[in-house]
XYZ file of C-alpha atoms in Angstrom:
449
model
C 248.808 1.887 121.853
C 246.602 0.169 119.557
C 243.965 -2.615 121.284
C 241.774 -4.611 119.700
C 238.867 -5.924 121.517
C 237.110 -9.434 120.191
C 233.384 -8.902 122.078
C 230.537 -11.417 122.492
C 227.955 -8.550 121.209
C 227.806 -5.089 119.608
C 227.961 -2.520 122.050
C 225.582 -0.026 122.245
C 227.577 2.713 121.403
C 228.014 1.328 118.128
C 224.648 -0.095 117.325
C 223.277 3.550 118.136
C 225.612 4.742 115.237
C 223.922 2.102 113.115
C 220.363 2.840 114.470
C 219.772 -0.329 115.396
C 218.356 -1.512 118.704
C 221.311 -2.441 121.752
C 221.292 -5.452 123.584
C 221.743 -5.910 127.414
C 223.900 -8.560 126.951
C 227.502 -7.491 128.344
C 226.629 -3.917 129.554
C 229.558 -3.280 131.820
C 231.733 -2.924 128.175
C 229.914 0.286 127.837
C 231.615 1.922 131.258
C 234.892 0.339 130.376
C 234.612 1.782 126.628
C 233.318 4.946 127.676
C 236.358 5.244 130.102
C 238.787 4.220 127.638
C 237.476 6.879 125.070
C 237.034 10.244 127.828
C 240.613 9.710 128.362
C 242.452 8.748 125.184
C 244.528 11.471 125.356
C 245.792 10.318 128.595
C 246.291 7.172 128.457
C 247.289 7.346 124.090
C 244.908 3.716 123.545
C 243.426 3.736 120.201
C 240.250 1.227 120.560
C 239.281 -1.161 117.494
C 236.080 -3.326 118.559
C 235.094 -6.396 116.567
C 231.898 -7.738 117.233
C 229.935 -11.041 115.939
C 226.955 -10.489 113.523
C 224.917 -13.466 111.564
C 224.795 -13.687 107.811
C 221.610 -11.585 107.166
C 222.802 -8.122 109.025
C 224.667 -6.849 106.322
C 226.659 -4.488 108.854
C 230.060 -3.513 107.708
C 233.347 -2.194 109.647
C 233.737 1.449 110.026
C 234.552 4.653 112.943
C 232.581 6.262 115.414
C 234.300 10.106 115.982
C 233.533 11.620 118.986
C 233.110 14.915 120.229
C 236.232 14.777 122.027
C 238.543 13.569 119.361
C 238.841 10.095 120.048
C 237.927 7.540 117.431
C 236.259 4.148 117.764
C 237.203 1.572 114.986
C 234.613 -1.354 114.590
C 234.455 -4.258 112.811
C 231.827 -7.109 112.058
C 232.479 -10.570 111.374
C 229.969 -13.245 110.699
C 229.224 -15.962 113.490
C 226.509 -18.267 114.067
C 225.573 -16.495 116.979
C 222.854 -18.815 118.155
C 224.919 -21.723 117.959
C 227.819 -20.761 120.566
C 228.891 -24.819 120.147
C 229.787 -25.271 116.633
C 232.973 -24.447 115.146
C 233.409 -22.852 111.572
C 236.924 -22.572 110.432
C 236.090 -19.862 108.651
C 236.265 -17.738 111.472
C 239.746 -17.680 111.137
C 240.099 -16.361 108.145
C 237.748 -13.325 109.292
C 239.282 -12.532 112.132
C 243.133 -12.886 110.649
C 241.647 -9.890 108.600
C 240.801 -8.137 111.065
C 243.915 -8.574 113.193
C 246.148 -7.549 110.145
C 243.792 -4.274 109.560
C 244.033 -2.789 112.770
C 247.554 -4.103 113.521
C 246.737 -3.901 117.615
C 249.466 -4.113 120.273
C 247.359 -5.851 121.807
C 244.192 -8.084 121.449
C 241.570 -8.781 124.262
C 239.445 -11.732 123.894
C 236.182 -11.218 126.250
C 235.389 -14.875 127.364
C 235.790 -18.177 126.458
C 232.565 -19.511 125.967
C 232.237 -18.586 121.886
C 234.212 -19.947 118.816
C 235.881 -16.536 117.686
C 238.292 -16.602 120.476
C 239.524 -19.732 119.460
C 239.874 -18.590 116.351
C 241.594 -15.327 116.892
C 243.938 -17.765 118.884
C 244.476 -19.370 115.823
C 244.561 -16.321 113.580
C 246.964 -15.005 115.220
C 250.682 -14.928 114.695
C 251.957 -13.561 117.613
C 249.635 -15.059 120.637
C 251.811 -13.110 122.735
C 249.860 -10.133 122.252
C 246.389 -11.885 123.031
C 244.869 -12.015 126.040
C 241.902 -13.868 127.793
C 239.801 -12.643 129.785
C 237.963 -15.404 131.553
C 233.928 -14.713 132.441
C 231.383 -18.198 133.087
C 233.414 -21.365 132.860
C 231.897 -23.678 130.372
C 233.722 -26.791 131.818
C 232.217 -25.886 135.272
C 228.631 -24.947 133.642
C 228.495 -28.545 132.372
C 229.256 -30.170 135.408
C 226.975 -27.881 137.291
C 224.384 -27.442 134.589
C 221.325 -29.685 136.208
C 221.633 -28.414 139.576
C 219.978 -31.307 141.145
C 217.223 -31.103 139.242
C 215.101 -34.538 139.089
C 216.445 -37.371 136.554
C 212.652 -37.305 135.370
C 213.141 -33.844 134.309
C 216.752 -34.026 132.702
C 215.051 -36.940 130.483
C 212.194 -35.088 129.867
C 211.949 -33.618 126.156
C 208.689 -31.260 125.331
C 207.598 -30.442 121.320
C 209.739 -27.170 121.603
C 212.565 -28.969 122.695
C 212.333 -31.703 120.392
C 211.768 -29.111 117.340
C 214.707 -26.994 118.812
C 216.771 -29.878 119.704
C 217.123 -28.534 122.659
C 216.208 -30.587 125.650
C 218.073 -30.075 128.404
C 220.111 -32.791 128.036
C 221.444 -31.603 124.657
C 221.892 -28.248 126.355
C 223.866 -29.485 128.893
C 226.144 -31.259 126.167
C 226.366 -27.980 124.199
C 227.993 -26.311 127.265
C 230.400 -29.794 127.630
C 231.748 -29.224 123.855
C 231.874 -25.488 124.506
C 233.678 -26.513 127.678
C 236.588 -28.122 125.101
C 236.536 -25.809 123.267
C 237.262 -23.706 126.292
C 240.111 -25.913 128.030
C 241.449 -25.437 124.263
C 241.945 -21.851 124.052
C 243.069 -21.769 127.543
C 246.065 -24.545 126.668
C 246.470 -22.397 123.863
C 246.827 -19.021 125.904
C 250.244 -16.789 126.942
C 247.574 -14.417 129.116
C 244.695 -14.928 130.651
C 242.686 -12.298 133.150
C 240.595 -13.225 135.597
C 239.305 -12.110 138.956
C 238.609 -15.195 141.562
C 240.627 -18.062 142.845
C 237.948 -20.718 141.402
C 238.829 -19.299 137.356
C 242.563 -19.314 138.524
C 242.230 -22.790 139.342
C 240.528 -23.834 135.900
C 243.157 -21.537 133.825
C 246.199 -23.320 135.144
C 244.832 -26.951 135.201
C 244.970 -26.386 131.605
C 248.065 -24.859 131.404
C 250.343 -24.146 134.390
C 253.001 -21.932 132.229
C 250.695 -19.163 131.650
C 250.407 -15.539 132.467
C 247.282 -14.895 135.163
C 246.396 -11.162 135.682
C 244.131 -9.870 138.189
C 241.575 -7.887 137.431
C 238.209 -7.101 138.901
C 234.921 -5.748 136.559
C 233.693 -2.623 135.977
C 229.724 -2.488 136.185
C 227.246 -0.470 134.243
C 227.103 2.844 135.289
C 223.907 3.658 136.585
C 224.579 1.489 139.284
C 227.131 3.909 141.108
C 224.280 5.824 141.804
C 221.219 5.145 144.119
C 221.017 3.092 147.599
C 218.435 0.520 148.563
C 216.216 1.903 151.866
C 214.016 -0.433 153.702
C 211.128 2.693 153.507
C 210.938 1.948 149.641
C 210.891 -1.618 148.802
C 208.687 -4.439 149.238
C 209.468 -6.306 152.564
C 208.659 -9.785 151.512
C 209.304 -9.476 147.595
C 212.954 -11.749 146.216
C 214.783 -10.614 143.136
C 216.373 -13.113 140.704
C 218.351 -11.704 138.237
C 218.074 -15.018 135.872
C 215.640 -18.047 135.790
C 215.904 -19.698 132.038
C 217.838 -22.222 132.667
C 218.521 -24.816 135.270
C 222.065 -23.851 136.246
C 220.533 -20.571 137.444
C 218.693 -22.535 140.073
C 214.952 -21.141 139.851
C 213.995 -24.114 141.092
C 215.744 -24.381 144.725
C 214.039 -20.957 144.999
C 210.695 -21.810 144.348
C 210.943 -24.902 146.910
C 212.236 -23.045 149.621
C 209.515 -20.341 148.797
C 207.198 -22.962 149.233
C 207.820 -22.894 153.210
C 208.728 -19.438 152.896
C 204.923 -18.620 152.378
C 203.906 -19.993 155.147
C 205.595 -17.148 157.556
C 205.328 -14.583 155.315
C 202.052 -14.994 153.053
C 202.653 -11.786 151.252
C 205.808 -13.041 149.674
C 206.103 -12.052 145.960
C 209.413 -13.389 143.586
C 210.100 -11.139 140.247
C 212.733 -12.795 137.842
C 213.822 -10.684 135.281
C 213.299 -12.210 131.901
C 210.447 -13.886 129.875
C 208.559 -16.226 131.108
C 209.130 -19.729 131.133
C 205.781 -20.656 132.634
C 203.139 -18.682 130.924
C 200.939 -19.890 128.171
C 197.354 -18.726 127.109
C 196.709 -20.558 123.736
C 197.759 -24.106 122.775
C 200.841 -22.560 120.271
C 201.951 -21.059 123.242
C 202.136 -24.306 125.107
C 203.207 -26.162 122.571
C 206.473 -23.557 123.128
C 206.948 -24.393 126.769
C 210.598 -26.138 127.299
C 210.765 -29.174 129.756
C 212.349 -26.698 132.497
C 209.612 -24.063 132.122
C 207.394 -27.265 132.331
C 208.881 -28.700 135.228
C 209.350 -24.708 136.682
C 205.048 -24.453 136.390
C 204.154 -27.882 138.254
C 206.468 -26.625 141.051
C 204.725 -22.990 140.970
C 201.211 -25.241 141.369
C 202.768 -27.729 143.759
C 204.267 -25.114 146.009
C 201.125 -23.150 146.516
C 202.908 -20.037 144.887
C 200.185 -19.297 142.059
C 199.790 -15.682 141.476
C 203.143 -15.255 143.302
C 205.589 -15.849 141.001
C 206.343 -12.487 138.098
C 208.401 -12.395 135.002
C 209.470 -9.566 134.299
C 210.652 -9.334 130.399
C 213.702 -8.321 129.318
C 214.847 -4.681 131.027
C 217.577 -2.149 130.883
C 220.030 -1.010 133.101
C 217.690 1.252 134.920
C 214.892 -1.003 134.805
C 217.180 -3.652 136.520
C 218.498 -1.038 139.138
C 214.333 -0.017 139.751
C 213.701 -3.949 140.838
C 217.056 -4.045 142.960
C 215.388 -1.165 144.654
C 211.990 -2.282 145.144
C 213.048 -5.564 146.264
C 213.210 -6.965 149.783
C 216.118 -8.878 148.812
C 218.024 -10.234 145.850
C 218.473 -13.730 145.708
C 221.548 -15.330 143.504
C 221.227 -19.517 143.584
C 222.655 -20.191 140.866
C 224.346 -23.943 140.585
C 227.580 -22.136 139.585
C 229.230 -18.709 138.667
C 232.420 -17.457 138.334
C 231.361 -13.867 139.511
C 228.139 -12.707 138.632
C 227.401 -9.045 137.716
C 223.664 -8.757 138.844
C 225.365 -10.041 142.663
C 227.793 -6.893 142.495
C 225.005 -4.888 141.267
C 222.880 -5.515 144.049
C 225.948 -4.929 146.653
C 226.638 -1.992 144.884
C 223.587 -0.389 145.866
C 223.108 -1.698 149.241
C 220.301 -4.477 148.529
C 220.071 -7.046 150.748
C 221.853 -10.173 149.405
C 221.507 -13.670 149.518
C 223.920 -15.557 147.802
C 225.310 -19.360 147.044
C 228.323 -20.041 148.411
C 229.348 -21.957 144.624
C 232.429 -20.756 142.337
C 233.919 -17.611 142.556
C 231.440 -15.761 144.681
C 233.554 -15.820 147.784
C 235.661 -13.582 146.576
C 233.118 -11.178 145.776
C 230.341 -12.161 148.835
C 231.858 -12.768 152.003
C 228.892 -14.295 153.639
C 227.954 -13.492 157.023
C 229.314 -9.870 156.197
C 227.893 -8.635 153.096
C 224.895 -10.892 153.201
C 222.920 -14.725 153.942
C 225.031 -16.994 152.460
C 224.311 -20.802 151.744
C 225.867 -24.261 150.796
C 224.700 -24.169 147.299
C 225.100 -27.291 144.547
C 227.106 -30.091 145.364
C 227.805 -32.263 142.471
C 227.953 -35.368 145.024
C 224.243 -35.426 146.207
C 221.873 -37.148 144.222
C 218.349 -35.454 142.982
C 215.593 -36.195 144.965
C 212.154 -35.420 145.341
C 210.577 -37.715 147.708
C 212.822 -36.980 150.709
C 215.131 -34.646 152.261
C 218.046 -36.481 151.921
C 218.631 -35.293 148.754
C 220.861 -32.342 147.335
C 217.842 -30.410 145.457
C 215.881 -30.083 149.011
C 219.161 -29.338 150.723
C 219.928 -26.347 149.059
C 216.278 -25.178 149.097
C 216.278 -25.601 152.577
C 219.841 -24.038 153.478
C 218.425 -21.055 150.920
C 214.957 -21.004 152.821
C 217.197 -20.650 156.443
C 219.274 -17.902 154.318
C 215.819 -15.293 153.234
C 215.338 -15.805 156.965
C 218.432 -14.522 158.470
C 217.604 -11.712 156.316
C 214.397 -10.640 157.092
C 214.176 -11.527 160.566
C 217.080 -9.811 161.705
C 216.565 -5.799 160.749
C 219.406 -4.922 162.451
C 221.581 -7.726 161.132
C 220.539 -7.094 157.438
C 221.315 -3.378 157.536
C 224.732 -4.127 158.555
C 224.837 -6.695 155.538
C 223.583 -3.850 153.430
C 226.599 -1.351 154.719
C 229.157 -4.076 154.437
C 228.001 -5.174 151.046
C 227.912 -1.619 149.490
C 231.993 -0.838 151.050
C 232.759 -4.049 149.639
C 231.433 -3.677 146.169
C 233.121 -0.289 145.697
C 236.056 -1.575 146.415
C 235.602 -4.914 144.059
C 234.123 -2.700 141.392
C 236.306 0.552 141.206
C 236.256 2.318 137.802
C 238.861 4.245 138.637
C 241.084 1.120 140.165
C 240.131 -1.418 137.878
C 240.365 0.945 134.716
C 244.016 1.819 136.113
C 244.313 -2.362 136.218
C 243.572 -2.791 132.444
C 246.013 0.544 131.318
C 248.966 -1.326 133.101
C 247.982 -5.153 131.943
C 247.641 -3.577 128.529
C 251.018 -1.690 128.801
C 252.785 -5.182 130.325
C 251.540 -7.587 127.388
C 252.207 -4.876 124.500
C 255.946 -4.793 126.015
C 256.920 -8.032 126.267
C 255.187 -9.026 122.882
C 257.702 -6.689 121.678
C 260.831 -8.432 122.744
């Protein structure tokens, strides 16, 4: 059975061939990959890969041949990579190629949120064969994307982001178009995959006579390995997994830290990224986006100075080392569908605190695997001033949350147990690779007909 994946990235197995350096971007592929290629003389898939490069790469298809036996087809195509929210037609023709080269039996689209799987809608003459799988919601991004965050700072546009076109406003409106494009190729779709009722919901508001398969992700590997203990991490240190952007809500954690430091004036929060904050020279500053801005007054206001760690970009392991060294891991984001780094952290037993927002009750059930909290609320105004509004309520719910956690030992290594049995169940290679076989087999069979 031939299958085609359309990815969002290279994968590293395949920019190792081509000595370049891999992304983090979309690990989990790798374990599903990997899995797929160990047994491909069980389960008889031959795996083609196409990928999105931009102009200047220069990187051509070709086959990776394993020790094994099995082979891995790959194919570039160009894309402007950077700019998920324009459309080039020429796409079409690109991937069309592609499709008719490896003649798949099926064609899996990972995500909705860039223009090729559109276009390999398009491109294709039998959508039968496609499916969809569905990862962040644009549509609900853009409605979520400001996550309370003061009207002073939505209108607030710095030199970078004027340069960059990129204020947050105009970010926000990138994620709307990307959101059409979205509700397009979903209206467009015979199968879609998902995992959660909340990208259920979107994927038959947009078009009730499709095909909706269950199936839940596979994580990176390393993180089957290894348990959080109490003995090794930093009591009063929070892990955030993502803080460059407002959806990711940064900013309700920094208020509720605020009061947080006040009990517990060893606290510490490590974000894994670059910094949004930091600058030394006036170039640097002149770099700083109107979040990162608005992210450094609340640092000063907040008394959190010297508190508050970027970590730069990190690998797998590097990622599992701050789960581990972390008193808990913190996910307030305005909106998710189901997000990896929360799985990751169950996975290994960290203690979680989580916003109840999107799809993460079907992955968190809070109370059981963790502090959970009334997160974003599109019908509560931004406020600064008073507590009335929905930016100091969900600090505040997320402030009562950390505190569940750590002043409850008992209670939070229950939440550790229940989270870990929980996310092997959620996240079982062996289940959810079984999953993908028999979706594969289904579509492949009736495209046939």
């Amino acid at each position: 059975m031939k299958i085609l994946w359309i990815c969002n990235t290279m994968l590293p197995i395949i920019a190792h061939k081509l000595g370049l350096g891999a992304g983090n971007k979309e690990g989990w592929l790798t374990g599903l990959c990997s899995t797929i290629l160990e047994n491909h003389t069980k389960n008889n898939i031959e795996l083609h890969i196409a990928f999105p490069t931009d102009n200047a790469s220069g990187i051509k298809s070709g086959q990776l041949h394993l020790e094994n036996g099995a082979v891995l087809t790959y194919y570039a195509f160009t894309e402007e990579i950077h700019k998920p929210e324009k459309y080039r037609p020429f796409l079409e023709k690109q991937l069309a190629d592609i499709i008719n080269e490896a003649e798949p039996e099926v064609i899996h689209c990972f995500g909705t949120e860039f223009p090729h799987t559109l276009a390999a809608i398009k491109a294709c003459s039998t959508p039968e064969k496609i499916v969809v799988g569905l990862q962040g919601i644009c549509t609900a991004i853009a409605e979520s994307y400001m996550a309370n965050i003061p009207e002073s700072v939505q209108n607030s546009v710095t030199f970078r982001d004027f340069i960059k076109r990129d204020s947050i406003k105009q970010q926000q409106r990138k994620y709307a178009i990307r959101g059409l494009r979205e509700q397009e190729v979903i209206s467009r779709a015979v199968n879609v995959i998902g995992r959660t009722k909340f990208d259920r919901g979107y994927a038959y508001k947009y078009n009730q006579g499709l095909t909706y398969y269950s199936m839940n992700e596979t994580l990176r590997t390393c993180f089957y390995q290894g348990k959080w203990s109490e003995e090794s991490s930093k009591p009063h240190t929070i892990f955030i997994s993502q803080a460059d952007y407002p959806l990711k809500g940064f900013h309700y954690l920094l208020i509720a830290a605020g009061r947080l430091v006040k009990k517990y004036p060893d606290i510490e929060i490590r974000a894994a990224g670059n910094s949004l904050v930091e600058y030394a020279a006036l170039k640097d500053k002149m770099k700083i986006s109107a979040y990162g801005k608005y992210l450094r007054r609340l640092i000063r206001d907040e008394g959190l100075e010297g508190r508050v760690h970027f970590t730069g970009m990190l690998s797998a392991e590097q990622m599992k080392e701050e789960y581990l060294n972390c008193g808990v891991f913190v996910c307030c984001s305005a909106n998710e569908n189901s997000p990896n780094s929360l799985g990751e952290a169950m996975l290994l037993g960290v203690p979680c605190v989580a916003a109840l927002v999107g799809g993460i009750p079907d992955m968190f059930t809070a109370g059981v695997d963790g502090a959970g909290f009334k997160g974003f609320d599109a019908d509560l105004r931004p406020d600064m001033t008073a507590y009335d509004g929905g930016l100091y309520n969900v600090s505040e719910a997320l402030e009562k949350a950390v505190c569940e956690i750590w002043e409850n030992p008992s209670k939070k290594h229950t939440f550790c147990k229940n989270a870990r049995i929980h996310a092997k169940t959620t996240h079982n290679r062996e289940a959810n690779y079984a999953k993908m076989v028999e979706i594969y087999s289904n579509i492949a069979e009736r495209a046939r007909k």
